[in-house]
PDB file of C-alpha atoms in Angstrom:
ATOM      1  CA  MET A 100      40.002  27.118  56.728  1.00  0.00           C
ATOM      2  CA  ALA A 101      41.998  28.455  59.657  1.00  0.00           C
ATOM      3  CA  GLU A 102      42.592  25.953  62.405  1.00  0.00           C
ATOM      4  CA  GLU A 103      43.869  26.400  65.961  1.00  0.00           C
ATOM      5  CA  THR A 104      44.001  24.271  69.058  1.00  0.00           C
ATOM      6  CA  ALA A 105      43.133  25.102  72.638  1.00  0.00           C
ATOM      7  CA  ILE A 106      43.963  22.972  75.670  1.00  0.00           C
ATOM      8  CA  PHE A 107      41.902  23.106  78.848  1.00  0.00           C
ATOM      9  CA  ALA A 108      42.123  21.037  82.030  1.00  0.00           C
ATOM     10  CA  GLY A 109      39.122  20.947  84.308  1.00  0.00           C
ATOM     11  CA  GLY A 110      39.088  17.700  86.245  1.00  0.00           C
ATOM     12  CA  CYS A 111      37.962  14.489  84.613  1.00  0.00           C
ATOM     13  CA  PHE A 112      38.374  14.851  80.880  1.00  0.00           C
ATOM     14  CA  TRP A 113      35.192  12.878  80.222  1.00  0.00           C
ATOM     15  CA  CYS A 114      33.210  15.872  81.469  1.00  0.00           C
ATOM     16  CA  MET A 115      35.226  18.390  79.482  1.00  0.00           C
ATOM     17  CA  VAL A 116      34.474  16.959  76.016  1.00  0.00           C
ATOM     18  CA  HIS A 117      30.691  17.237  75.763  1.00  0.00           C
ATOM     19  CA  PRO A 118      30.387  21.008  76.416  1.00  0.00           C
ATOM     20  CA  PHE A 119      32.638  21.789  73.439  1.00  0.00           C
ATOM     21  CA  ASP A 120      31.733  18.942  71.112  1.00  0.00           C
ATOM     22  CA  GLN A 121      29.333  19.620  68.241  1.00  0.00           C
ATOM     23  CA  LEU A 122      29.499  23.425  68.431  1.00  0.00           C
ATOM     24  CA  PRO A 123      29.879  25.309  65.151  1.00  0.00           C
ATOM     25  CA  GLY A 124      33.526  25.643  64.179  1.00  0.00           C
ATOM     26  CA  ILE A 125      34.728  22.876  66.511  1.00  0.00           C
ATOM     27  CA  GLN A 126      36.426  20.202  64.426  1.00  0.00           C
ATOM     28  CA  LYS A 127      37.336  17.782  67.223  1.00  0.00           C
ATOM     29  CA  VAL A 128      37.774  17.429  70.958  1.00  0.00           C
ATOM     30  CA  VAL A 129      40.359  14.914  72.179  1.00  0.00           C
ATOM     31  CA  SER A 130      40.828  13.695  75.757  1.00  0.00           C
ATOM     32  CA  GLY A 131      44.440  13.406  76.815  1.00  0.00           C
ATOM     33  CA  TYR A 132      47.335  14.303  79.048  1.00  0.00           C
ATOM     34  CA  THR A 133      49.658  17.297  79.116  1.00  0.00           C
ATOM     35  CA  GLY A 134      51.967  19.331  81.293  1.00  0.00           C
ATOM     36  CA  GLY A 135      54.129  16.486  82.547  1.00  0.00           C
ATOM     37  CA  THR A 136      57.487  14.959  81.816  1.00  0.00           C
ATOM     38  CA  LYS A 137      56.793  11.394  80.635  1.00  0.00           C
ATOM     39  CA  PRO A 138      56.249  10.927  76.895  1.00  0.00           C
ATOM     40  CA  ASP A 139      53.059   9.101  75.911  1.00  0.00           C
ATOM     41  CA  PRO A 140      51.816   8.268  79.426  1.00  0.00           C
ATOM     42  CA  THR A 141      49.041   5.812  80.221  1.00  0.00           C
ATOM     43  CA  TYR A 142      45.946   6.643  82.250  1.00  0.00           C
ATOM     44  CA  GLU A 143      47.270   4.582  85.173  1.00  0.00           C
ATOM     45  CA  GLU A 144      50.614   6.420  85.100  1.00  0.00           C
ATOM     46  CA  VAL A 145      48.929   9.824  85.061  1.00  0.00           C
ATOM     47  CA  CYS A 146      46.598   8.858  87.922  1.00  0.00           C
ATOM     48  CA  SER A 147      49.590   7.701  89.981  1.00  0.00           C
ATOM     49  CA  GLY A 148      50.871  11.280  90.003  1.00  0.00           C
ATOM     50  CA  ALA A 149      54.351  10.220  88.905  1.00  0.00           C
ATOM     51  CA  THR A 150      54.237  11.807  85.431  1.00  0.00           C
ATOM     52  CA  GLY A 151      53.294  15.388  86.314  1.00  0.00           C
ATOM     53  CA  HIS A 152      50.618  15.293  83.616  1.00  0.00           C
ATOM     54  CA  THR A 153      47.112  16.724  83.934  1.00  0.00           C
ATOM     55  CA  GLU A 154      43.981  15.309  82.310  1.00  0.00           C
ATOM     56  CA  ALA A 155      42.935  17.790  79.643  1.00  0.00           C
ATOM     57  CA  VAL A 156      41.101  18.230  76.374  1.00  0.00           C
ATOM     58  CA  GLU A 157      42.583  19.491  73.141  1.00  0.00           C
ATOM     59  CA  ILE A 158      40.034  21.347  71.049  1.00  0.00           C
ATOM     60  CA  THR A 159      40.661  21.894  67.351  1.00  0.00           C
ATOM     61  CA  PHE A 160      38.601  24.852  66.187  1.00  0.00           C
ATOM     62  CA  ASP A 161      38.153  27.431  63.462  1.00  0.00           C
ATOM     63  CA  PRO A 162      38.615  30.823  65.167  1.00  0.00           C
ATOM     64  CA  GLU A 163      36.689  32.572  62.386  1.00  0.00           C
ATOM     65  CA  ILE A 164      33.581  30.593  63.332  1.00  0.00           C
ATOM     66  CA  PHE A 165      34.166  30.031  67.050  1.00  0.00           C
ATOM     67  CA  PRO A 166      36.707  32.457  68.578  1.00  0.00           C
ATOM     68  CA  TYR A 167      39.039  31.407  71.383  1.00  0.00           C
ATOM     69  CA  GLU A 168      37.313  33.865  73.734  1.00  0.00           C
ATOM     70  CA  LYS A 169      34.050  31.926  73.351  1.00  0.00           C
ATOM     71  CA  LEU A 170      35.896  28.714  74.230  1.00  0.00           C
ATOM     72  CA  LEU A 171      37.139  30.413  77.397  1.00  0.00           C
ATOM     73  CA  ASP A 172      33.591  31.455  78.324  1.00  0.00           C
ATOM     74  CA  ILE A 173      32.426  27.854  78.006  1.00  0.00           C
ATOM     75  CA  TYR A 174      35.464  26.562  79.903  1.00  0.00           C
ATOM     76  CA  TRP A 175      34.762  28.631  83.024  1.00  0.00           C
ATOM     77  CA  ARG A 176      31.200  27.282  83.153  1.00  0.00           C
ATOM     78  CA  GLN A 177      32.413  23.654  83.378  1.00  0.00           C
ATOM     79  CA  ILE A 178      34.559  23.907  86.500  1.00  0.00           C
ATOM     80  CA  ASP A 179      34.889  25.217  90.031  1.00  0.00           C
ATOM     81  CA  PRO A 180      37.466  27.904  89.251  1.00  0.00           C
ATOM     82  CA  THR A 181      38.282  28.368  92.946  1.00  0.00           C
ATOM     83  CA  ASP A 182      39.509  24.804  93.520  1.00  0.00           C
ATOM     84  CA  ALA A 183      43.197  24.284  92.676  1.00  0.00           C
ATOM     85  CA  GLY A 184      43.314  20.819  94.292  1.00  0.00           C
ATOM     86  CA  GLY A 185      41.283  19.025  91.647  1.00  0.00           C
ATOM     87  CA  GLN A 186      37.698  19.208  90.501  1.00  0.00           C
ATOM     88  CA  PHE A 187      34.717  17.889  92.401  1.00  0.00           C
ATOM     89  CA  TYR A 188      35.174  14.209  93.313  1.00  0.00           C
ATOM     90  CA  ASP A 189      38.521  13.990  91.507  1.00  0.00           C
ATOM     91  CA  ARG A 190      41.400  15.213  93.643  1.00  0.00           C
ATOM     92  CA  GLY A 191      45.085  15.733  93.005  1.00  0.00           C
ATOM     93  CA  ALA A 192      47.378  17.449  90.542  1.00  0.00           C
ATOM     94  CA  SER A 193      46.261  15.350  87.577  1.00  0.00           C
ATOM     95  CA  TYR A 194      42.786  16.924  87.939  1.00  0.00           C
ATOM     96  CA  ARG A 195      43.822  20.539  88.551  1.00  0.00           C
ATOM     97  CA  PRO A 196      42.192  23.267  86.451  1.00  0.00           C
ATOM     98  CA  VAL A 197      44.550  24.850  83.917  1.00  0.00           C
ATOM     99  CA  ILE A 198      44.311  26.870  80.737  1.00  0.00           C
ATOM    100  CA  PHE A 199      47.286  25.851  78.588  1.00  0.00           C
ATOM    101  CA  TYR A 200      48.008  28.550  76.014  1.00  0.00           C
ATOM    102  CA  ARG A 201      49.521  27.896  72.574  1.00  0.00           C
ATOM    103  CA  ASN A 202      50.600  31.457  71.773  1.00  0.00           C
ATOM    104  CA  GLU A 203      50.755  34.967  73.165  1.00  0.00           C
ATOM    105  CA  ALA A 204      47.277  35.861  71.914  1.00  0.00           C
ATOM    106  CA  GLN A 205      45.784  32.892  73.786  1.00  0.00           C
ATOM    107  CA  ARG A 206      47.741  33.824  76.923  1.00  0.00           C
ATOM    108  CA  GLN A 207      46.471  37.396  76.827  1.00  0.00           C
ATOM    109  CA  ALA A 208      42.890  36.311  76.163  1.00  0.00           C
ATOM    110  CA  ALA A 209      43.048  33.786  79.024  1.00  0.00           C
ATOM    111  CA  GLU A 210      44.477  36.364  81.447  1.00  0.00           C
ATOM    112  CA  ALA A 211      41.801  38.909  80.481  1.00  0.00           C
ATOM    113  CA  SER A 212      39.046  36.304  80.818  1.00  0.00           C
ATOM    114  CA  LYS A 213      40.317  35.240  84.250  1.00  0.00           C
ATOM    115  CA  LYS A 214      40.509  38.867  85.363  1.00  0.00           C
ATOM    116  CA  ARG A 215      36.894  39.500  84.270  1.00  0.00           C
ATOM    117  CA  LEU A 216      35.754  36.470  86.259  1.00  0.00           C
ATOM    118  CA  GLU A 217      37.731  37.593  89.330  1.00  0.00           C
ATOM    119  CA  GLU A 218      36.239  41.075  89.110  1.00  0.00           C
ATOM    120  CA  SER A 219      32.693  39.814  88.524  1.00  0.00           C
ATOM    121  CA  GLY A 220      32.187  39.002  92.218  1.00  0.00           C
ATOM    122  CA  ARG A 221      30.534  35.699  91.282  1.00  0.00           C
ATOM    123  CA  PHE A 222      32.914  33.771  93.569  1.00  0.00           C
ATOM    124  CA  LYS A 223      33.887  34.638  97.132  1.00  0.00           C
ATOM    125  CA  LYS A 224      37.171  32.721  96.949  1.00  0.00           C
ATOM    126  CA  PRO A 225      40.033  33.632  94.592  1.00  0.00           C
ATOM    127  CA  ILE A 226      40.149  32.163  91.096  1.00  0.00           C
ATOM    128  CA  ALA A 227      42.682  29.322  91.326  1.00  0.00           C
ATOM    129  CA  VAL A 228      42.937  28.311  87.654  1.00  0.00           C
ATOM    130  CA  THR A 229      46.492  28.655  86.404  1.00  0.00           C
ATOM    131  CA  ILE A 230      47.441  29.819  82.923  1.00  0.00           C
ATOM    132  CA  GLU A 231      50.481  27.955  81.644  1.00  0.00           C
ATOM    133  CA  PRO A 232      52.314  27.461  78.350  1.00  0.00           C
ATOM    134  CA  ALA A 233      51.193  24.390  76.439  1.00  0.00           C
ATOM    135  CA  SER A 234      53.564  21.483  76.058  1.00  0.00           C
ATOM    136  CA  ALA A 235      53.195  18.145  74.303  1.00  0.00           C
ATOM    137  CA  PHE A 236      49.645  16.795  74.343  1.00  0.00           C
ATOM    138  CA  TYR A 237      49.199  13.018  74.387  1.00  0.00           C
ATOM    139  CA  PRO A 238      45.797  11.586  73.414  1.00  0.00           C
ATOM    140  CA  ALA A 239      44.317   9.275  76.025  1.00  0.00           C
ATOM    141  CA  GLU A 240      43.448   5.665  75.344  1.00  0.00           C
ATOM    142  CA  SER A 241      40.604   5.094  72.861  1.00  0.00           C
ATOM    143  CA  TYR A 242      38.114   4.028  75.548  1.00  0.00           C
ATOM    144  CA  HIS A 243      38.377   7.547  77.050  1.00  0.00           C
ATOM    145  CA  GLN A 244      37.555   9.296  73.753  1.00  0.00           C
ATOM    146  CA  ASP A 245      33.946  10.517  73.360  1.00  0.00           C
ATOM    147  CA  TYR A 246      33.076   8.774  76.614  1.00  0.00           C
ATOM    148  CA  TYR A 247      29.782  10.626  76.974  1.00  0.00           C
ATOM    149  CA  ARG A 248      28.609   9.122  73.665  1.00  0.00           C
ATOM    150  CA  LYS A 249      29.955   5.600  74.146  1.00  0.00           C
ATOM    151  CA  ASN A 250      28.745   5.219  77.742  1.00  0.00           C
ATOM    152  CA  PRO A 251      25.942   7.768  78.238  1.00  0.00           C
ATOM    153  CA  ALA A 252      24.405   6.219  81.369  1.00  0.00           C
ATOM    154  CA  HIS A 253      27.744   5.854  83.157  1.00  0.00           C
ATOM    155  CA  TYR A 254      28.839   9.322  82.041  1.00  0.00           C
ATOM    156  CA  GLU A 255      25.689  10.956  83.399  1.00  0.00           C
ATOM    157  CA  ALA A 256      25.865   8.963  86.653  1.00  0.00           C
ATOM    158  CA  TYR A 257      29.491  10.061  87.064  1.00  0.00           C
ATOM    159  CA  ARG A 258      28.660  13.700  86.276  1.00  0.00           C
ATOM    160  CA  GLN A 259      25.883  13.661  88.888  1.00  0.00           C
ATOM    161  CA  GLY A 260      27.752  11.574  91.474  1.00  0.00           C
ATOM    162  CA  SER A 261      30.941  13.632  91.273  1.00  0.00           C
ATOM    163  CA  GLY A 262      29.072  16.777  92.285  1.00  0.00           C
ATOM    164  CA  ARG A 263      29.878  18.537  89.003  1.00  0.00           C
ATOM    165  CA  ALA A 264      26.291  18.761  87.711  1.00  0.00           C
ATOM    166  CA  ALA A 265      24.915  20.212  90.968  1.00  0.00           C
ATOM    167  CA  TYR A 266      27.774  22.689  91.318  1.00  0.00           C
ATOM    168  CA  LEU A 267      27.409  23.946  87.754  1.00  0.00           C
ATOM    169  CA  SER A 268      23.659  24.250  88.138  1.00  0.00           C
ATOM    170  CA  ASN A 269      24.036  26.227  91.378  1.00  0.00           C
ATOM    171  CA  HIS A 270      26.804  28.547  90.192  1.00  0.00           C
ATOM    172  CA  TRP A 271      25.959  29.036  86.539  1.00  0.00           C
ATOM    173  CA  ARG A 272      22.182  28.511  86.433  1.00  0.00           C
ATOM    174  CA  ASP A 273      21.643  31.903  84.831  1.00  0.00           C
ATOM    175  CA  GLU A 274      24.153  31.160  82.093  1.00  0.00           C
ATOM    176  CA  HIS A 275      24.644  28.608  79.311  1.00  0.00           C
ATOM    177  CA  GLU A 276      26.218  25.434  80.725  1.00  0.00           C
ATOM    178  CA  GLY A 277      27.222  23.789  77.475  1.00  0.00           C
TER     179      GLY A 277
END
């Protein structure tokens, strides 16, 4: 079985796991930190802004069953792609939206996907998601893993209260949300 990884940042990592989890060909989705300078950071350190890391998810997938391009399509439908300053209630660099590519094929696919979204006219503001080379990915603490399953009521309250659910419903209502 072929196996690849994709790394996406789209605000709070709790909300980025569920849309990808349990799809055919997805082996695992891990919440974590990437893009910064400090090895093995803690949640508190990342939130402080001192590490340069961004909250992200690392998705292990079989590209024969679930191609990277399909992951990108789902990714766009989980975020406000015009907001570089964070996502919804969560503000700051640790919540910025980023596609971290692992190889040249992922970079090209991400650039093409972003271009299609820009040209679609769906958003009035420019697409602010950056596409950057992947660096070390550090899994978050165990209590952050599979948060939507472990704490479903709190997860849903957060998703609603942060503004994410309403935004996604308003901007992607004619499409699969994940």
